[in-house]
Amino acid sequence: MLFFRIFSLSQMMMRFDGRLGFPGGFVDPRDASLEDGLNRELLEELGPYFNTLKVTEQDYKSSQAREMPQKGVTHFFAKELKVEEMETIEKEAFSAKDHGLEVMGLIRVPLYTLRDGFGGLPAFLSNNFIGNSKSQLIFGLRTLRLVREEHIQDAIWSSQNIQF
């Protein structure tokens, strides 16, 4: 079983089950490649703009075997987008086939921490994520150097030491 996700700059989605994740899905027998399957899923979940923005082999970042909830391999892709492209995706996502069914909406990942040490990225990391989406998010932030390592470490620590 092959499964893939896309990391687009700093955007995730709220899923139908209330968990955060990346757009993606299963490879279908009609898909000629991982990238074809991913582009099909992006079109279904994020809308028609992905007819012009194609994910390619160059966007591949990593793979991870998983045992639960079912055996499979998750392939992680990252595509850097311009702010205008991200805004277009956010607007057109409402017309996506799966909007309101699988995808409840898009969410921008805060790439900052507020002065209180918790607001922003640390609070975001305390949310409920599907599968290995949280580890993939952190991997993407690190490898794309979107956030300095010490800020990532502080955010992880703060998200695990919440005091309500």
PDB file of C-alpha atoms in Angstrom:
ATOM      1  CA  MET A   1       0.000   0.000   0.000  1.00  0.00           C
ATOM      2  CA  LEU A   2       1.362   3.381  -0.943  1.00  0.00           C
ATOM      3  CA  PHE A   3       0.263   6.574   0.687  1.00  0.00           C
ATOM      4  CA  PHE A   4       1.567  10.061   0.101  1.00  0.00           C
ATOM      5  CA  ARG A   5       1.237  13.549   1.455  1.00  0.00           C
ATOM      6  CA  ILE A   6       2.193  16.980   0.292  1.00  0.00           C
ATOM      7  CA  PHE A   7       3.665  19.729   2.406  1.00  0.00           C
ATOM      8  CA  SER A   8       2.995  23.083   0.782  1.00  0.00           C
ATOM      9  CA  LEU A   9       5.079  25.756   2.423  1.00  0.00           C
ATOM     10  CA  SER A  10       3.146  25.999   5.674  1.00  0.00           C
ATOM     11  CA  GLN A  11      -0.359  24.744   4.985  1.00  0.00           C
ATOM     12  CA  MET A  12      -2.280  21.805   6.421  1.00  0.00           C
ATOM     13  CA  MET A  13      -5.917  20.800   6.371  1.00  0.00           C
ATOM     14  CA  MET A  14      -8.575  20.060   8.934  1.00  0.00           C
ATOM     15  CA  ARG A  15      -9.878  16.591   8.187  1.00  0.00           C
ATOM     16  CA  PHE A  16     -13.401  15.246   8.518  1.00  0.00           C
ATOM     17  CA  ASP A  17     -12.386  13.477  11.754  1.00  0.00           C
ATOM     18  CA  GLY A  18     -11.149  16.665  13.450  1.00  0.00           C
ATOM     19  CA  ARG A  19      -7.463  15.849  13.040  1.00  0.00           C
ATOM     20  CA  LEU A  20      -4.880  17.873  11.168  1.00  0.00           C
ATOM     21  CA  GLY A  21      -3.078  16.395   8.194  1.00  0.00           C
ATOM     22  CA  PHE A  22      -1.607  17.075   4.813  1.00  0.00           C
ATOM     23  CA  PRO A  23      -3.510  16.709   1.571  1.00  0.00           C
ATOM     24  CA  GLY A  24      -2.838  13.327  -0.010  1.00  0.00           C
ATOM     25  CA  GLY A  25      -4.209   9.841  -0.309  1.00  0.00           C
ATOM     26  CA  PHE A  26      -3.754   6.363  -1.650  1.00  0.00           C
ATOM     27  CA  VAL A  27      -2.238   5.491  -4.995  1.00  0.00           C
ATOM     28  CA  ASP A  28      -4.910   4.124  -7.287  1.00  0.00           C
ATOM     29  CA  PRO A  29      -4.242   1.438  -9.961  1.00  0.00           C
ATOM     30  CA  ARG A  30      -5.142   4.020 -12.615  1.00  0.00           C
ATOM     31  CA  ASP A  31      -2.284   6.277 -11.449  1.00  0.00           C
ATOM     32  CA  ALA A  32       0.855   5.919 -13.568  1.00  0.00           C
ATOM     33  CA  SER A  33       3.137   7.141 -10.740  1.00  0.00           C
ATOM     34  CA  LEU A  34       3.178   8.433  -7.171  1.00  0.00           C
ATOM     35  CA  GLU A  35       3.194  11.960  -8.540  1.00  0.00           C
ATOM     36  CA  ASP A  36       0.173  11.284 -10.781  1.00  0.00           C
ATOM     37  CA  GLY A  37      -1.719   9.899  -7.804  1.00  0.00           C
ATOM     38  CA  LEU A  38      -0.737  12.824  -5.635  1.00  0.00           C
ATOM     39  CA  ASN A  39      -1.761  15.355  -8.286  1.00  0.00           C
ATOM     40  CA  ARG A  40      -5.135  13.582  -8.646  1.00  0.00           C
ATOM     41  CA  GLU A  41      -5.662  13.712  -4.865  1.00  0.00           C
ATOM     42  CA  LEU A  42      -4.646  17.382  -4.710  1.00  0.00           C
ATOM     43  CA  LEU A  43      -7.169  18.195  -7.407  1.00  0.00           C
ATOM     44  CA  GLU A  44      -9.896  16.345  -5.458  1.00  0.00           C
ATOM     45  CA  GLU A  45      -8.999  17.836  -2.067  1.00  0.00           C
ATOM     46  CA  LEU A  46      -7.764  21.329  -2.942  1.00  0.00           C
ATOM     47  CA  GLY A  47      -9.483  22.190  -6.197  1.00  0.00           C
ATOM     48  CA  PRO A  48      -8.826  23.112  -9.813  1.00  0.00           C
ATOM     49  CA  TYR A  49      -5.733  25.242  -9.230  1.00  0.00           C
ATOM     50  CA  PHE A  50      -3.707  22.025  -9.021  1.00  0.00           C
ATOM     51  CA  ASN A  51      -4.283  21.475 -12.722  1.00  0.00           C
ATOM     52  CA  THR A  52      -1.622  24.166 -13.183  1.00  0.00           C
ATOM     53  CA  LEU A  53       0.575  23.392 -10.152  1.00  0.00           C
ATOM     54  CA  LYS A  54       1.936  19.897 -10.580  1.00  0.00           C
ATOM     55  CA  VAL A  55       3.937  17.994  -7.992  1.00  0.00           C
ATOM     56  CA  THR A  56       6.969  16.331  -9.578  1.00  0.00           C
ATOM     57  CA  GLU A  57       9.724  13.885  -8.598  1.00  0.00           C
ATOM     58  CA  GLN A  58      11.845  16.910  -7.620  1.00  0.00           C
ATOM     59  CA  ASP A  59       9.332  17.658  -4.836  1.00  0.00           C
ATOM     60  CA  TYR A  60       9.943  14.281  -3.142  1.00  0.00           C
ATOM     61  CA  LYS A  61      11.473  14.551   0.353  1.00  0.00           C
ATOM     62  CA  SER A  62      11.212  11.231   2.208  1.00  0.00           C
ATOM     63  CA  SER A  63       9.437   7.926   2.753  1.00  0.00           C
ATOM     64  CA  GLN A  64       8.423   6.285   5.984  1.00  0.00           C
ATOM     65  CA  ALA A  65       7.164   2.753   6.614  1.00  0.00           C
ATOM     66  CA  ARG A  66       4.255   2.464   9.005  1.00  0.00           C
ATOM     67  CA  GLU A  67       2.586  -0.427  10.789  1.00  0.00           C
ATOM     68  CA  MET A  68      -0.526   1.206  12.214  1.00  0.00           C
ATOM     69  CA  PRO A  69      -3.373   1.668  11.533  1.00  0.00           C
ATOM     70  CA  GLN A  70      -2.496  -0.469   8.508  1.00  0.00           C
ATOM     71  CA  LYS A  71       0.810  -1.395   6.960  1.00  0.00           C
ATOM     72  CA  GLY A  72       2.010   0.942   4.273  1.00  0.00           C
ATOM     73  CA  VAL A  73       4.585   3.442   3.148  1.00  0.00           C
ATOM     74  CA  THR A  74       4.036   7.172   3.417  1.00  0.00           C
ATOM     75  CA  HIS A  75       5.814   9.268   0.814  1.00  0.00           C
ATOM     76  CA  PHE A  76       6.340  12.897   1.711  1.00  0.00           C
ATOM     77  CA  PHE A  77       6.520  15.616  -0.931  1.00  0.00           C
ATOM     78  CA  ALA A  78       7.083  19.337  -0.412  1.00  0.00           C
ATOM     79  CA  LYS A  79       6.376  22.073  -2.900  1.00  0.00           C
ATOM     80  CA  GLU A  80       7.302  25.649  -2.185  1.00  0.00           C
ATOM     81  CA  LEU A  81       4.537  28.044  -3.151  1.00  0.00           C
ATOM     82  CA  LYS A  82       4.425  31.779  -3.583  1.00  0.00           C
ATOM     83  CA  VAL A  83       2.060  33.652  -1.265  1.00  0.00           C
ATOM     84  CA  GLU A  84      -0.216  34.392  -4.242  1.00  0.00           C
ATOM     85  CA  GLU A  85      -0.383  30.676  -5.104  1.00  0.00           C
ATOM     86  CA  MET A  86      -1.238  29.804  -1.508  1.00  0.00           C
ATOM     87  CA  GLU A  87      -3.995  32.418  -1.455  1.00  0.00           C
ATOM     88  CA  THR A  88      -5.423  31.077  -4.723  1.00  0.00           C
ATOM     89  CA  ILE A  89      -5.437  27.532  -3.331  1.00  0.00           C
ATOM     90  CA  GLU A  90      -7.217  28.744  -0.195  1.00  0.00           C
ATOM     91  CA  LYS A  91      -9.887  30.500  -2.263  1.00  0.00           C
ATOM     92  CA  GLU A  92     -10.426  27.677  -4.752  1.00  0.00           C
ATOM     93  CA  ALA A  93     -10.408  24.927  -2.119  1.00  0.00           C
ATOM     94  CA  PHE A  94     -14.109  25.587  -1.526  1.00  0.00           C
ATOM     95  CA  SER A  95     -14.849  24.290  -5.027  1.00  0.00           C
ATOM     96  CA  ALA A  96     -12.837  21.080  -4.560  1.00  0.00           C
ATOM     97  CA  LYS A  97     -14.735  17.809  -4.954  1.00  0.00           C
ATOM     98  CA  ASP A  98     -13.916  16.677  -1.400  1.00  0.00           C
ATOM     99  CA  HIS A  99     -14.437  20.021   0.361  1.00  0.00           C
ATOM    100  CA  GLY A 100     -16.891  19.510   3.198  1.00  0.00           C
ATOM    101  CA  LEU A 101     -16.536  15.721   2.928  1.00  0.00           C
ATOM    102  CA  GLU A 102     -12.911  14.785   3.552  1.00  0.00           C
ATOM    103  CA  VAL A 103     -11.506  18.301   3.899  1.00  0.00           C
ATOM    104  CA  MET A 104     -13.131  20.765   6.286  1.00  0.00           C
ATOM    105  CA  GLY A 105     -10.748  23.593   5.491  1.00  0.00           C
ATOM    106  CA  LEU A 106      -7.154  24.665   5.092  1.00  0.00           C
ATOM    107  CA  ILE A 107      -5.054  25.909   7.979  1.00  0.00           C
ATOM    108  CA  ARG A 108      -1.809  27.858   7.860  1.00  0.00           C
ATOM    109  CA  VAL A 109       0.894  26.614  10.186  1.00  0.00           C
ATOM    110  CA  PRO A 110       2.157  29.484  12.365  1.00  0.00           C
ATOM    111  CA  LEU A 111       5.911  29.750  11.832  1.00  0.00           C
ATOM    112  CA  TYR A 112       6.433  31.870  14.942  1.00  0.00           C
ATOM    113  CA  THR A 113       6.118  31.703  18.716  1.00  0.00           C
ATOM    114  CA  LEU A 114       4.380  34.423  20.690  1.00  0.00           C
ATOM    115  CA  ARG A 115       6.050  36.090  23.664  1.00  0.00           C
ATOM    116  CA  ASP A 116       4.119  33.889  26.074  1.00  0.00           C
ATOM    117  CA  GLY A 117       6.220  30.953  24.756  1.00  0.00           C
ATOM    118  CA  PHE A 118       3.156  28.942  23.804  1.00  0.00           C
ATOM    119  CA  GLY A 119       1.073  30.806  21.240  1.00  0.00           C
ATOM    120  CA  GLY A 120       1.867  30.165  17.600  1.00  0.00           C
ATOM    121  CA  LEU A 121       3.833  27.044  16.627  1.00  0.00           C
ATOM    122  CA  PRO A 122       3.932  25.442  20.117  1.00  0.00           C
ATOM    123  CA  ALA A 123       0.132  25.706  20.474  1.00  0.00           C
ATOM    124  CA  PHE A 124      -0.302  24.390  16.925  1.00  0.00           C
ATOM    125  CA  LEU A 125       1.881  21.349  17.683  1.00  0.00           C
ATOM    126  CA  SER A 126      -0.372  20.476  20.629  1.00  0.00           C
ATOM    127  CA  ASN A 127      -3.243  19.697  18.205  1.00  0.00           C
ATOM    128  CA  ASN A 128      -4.357  16.210  17.205  1.00  0.00           C
ATOM    129  CA  PHE A 129      -2.618  15.064  13.991  1.00  0.00           C
ATOM    130  CA  ILE A 130      -3.398  12.082  11.772  1.00  0.00           C
ATOM    131  CA  GLY A 131      -0.734   9.382  11.448  1.00  0.00           C
ATOM    132  CA  ASN A 132       2.762  10.754  11.131  1.00  0.00           C
ATOM    133  CA  SER A 133       1.698  14.208   9.916  1.00  0.00           C
ATOM    134  CA  LYS A 134       3.189  15.939  12.948  1.00  0.00           C
ATOM    135  CA  SER A 135       6.604  14.316  12.463  1.00  0.00           C
ATOM    136  CA  GLN A 136       6.425  15.118   8.738  1.00  0.00           C
ATOM    137  CA  LEU A 137       5.589  18.738   9.547  1.00  0.00           C
ATOM    138  CA  ILE A 138       8.605  19.000  11.839  1.00  0.00           C
ATOM    139  CA  PHE A 139      10.779  17.251   9.239  1.00  0.00           C
ATOM    140  CA  GLY A 140       9.590  19.733   6.596  1.00  0.00           C
ATOM    141  CA  LEU A 141      10.220  22.747   8.823  1.00  0.00           C
ATOM    142  CA  ARG A 142      13.754  21.480   9.468  1.00  0.00           C
ATOM    143  CA  THR A 143      14.783  20.355   5.998  1.00  0.00           C
ATOM    144  CA  LEU A 144      13.303  23.400   4.263  1.00  0.00           C
ATOM    145  CA  ARG A 145      14.777  25.632   6.980  1.00  0.00           C
ATOM    146  CA  LEU A 146      11.521  27.499   7.475  1.00  0.00           C
ATOM    147  CA  VAL A 147      12.132  27.795  11.221  1.00  0.00           C
ATOM    148  CA  ARG A 148      15.467  27.816  13.072  1.00  0.00           C
ATOM    149  CA  GLU A 149      16.279  24.567  14.870  1.00  0.00           C
ATOM    150  CA  GLU A 150      16.322  26.110  18.359  1.00  0.00           C
ATOM    151  CA  HIS A 151      12.828  27.518  17.760  1.00  0.00           C
ATOM    152  CA  ILE A 152      11.595  24.095  16.612  1.00  0.00           C
ATOM    153  CA  GLN A 153      13.062  22.463  19.726  1.00  0.00           C
ATOM    154  CA  ASP A 154      11.498  25.111  22.001  1.00  0.00           C
ATOM    155  CA  ALA A 155       8.123  24.728  20.239  1.00  0.00           C
ATOM    156  CA  ILE A 156       8.175  20.937  20.629  1.00  0.00           C
ATOM    157  CA  TRP A 157       9.084  21.220  24.290  1.00  0.00           C
ATOM    158  CA  SER A 158       6.397  23.858  24.972  1.00  0.00           C
ATOM    159  CA  SER A 159       3.733  21.824  23.121  1.00  0.00           C
ATOM    160  CA  GLN A 160       4.490  18.817  25.337  1.00  0.00           C
ATOM    161  CA  ASN A 161       4.498  20.790  28.580  1.00  0.00           C
ATOM    162  CA  ILE A 162       1.169  22.575  28.353  1.00  0.00           C
ATOM    163  CA  GLN A 163      -0.288  23.725  31.629  1.00  0.00           C
ATOM    164  CA  PHE A 164      -3.938  24.728  31.436  1.00  0.00           C
TER     165      PHE A 164
END
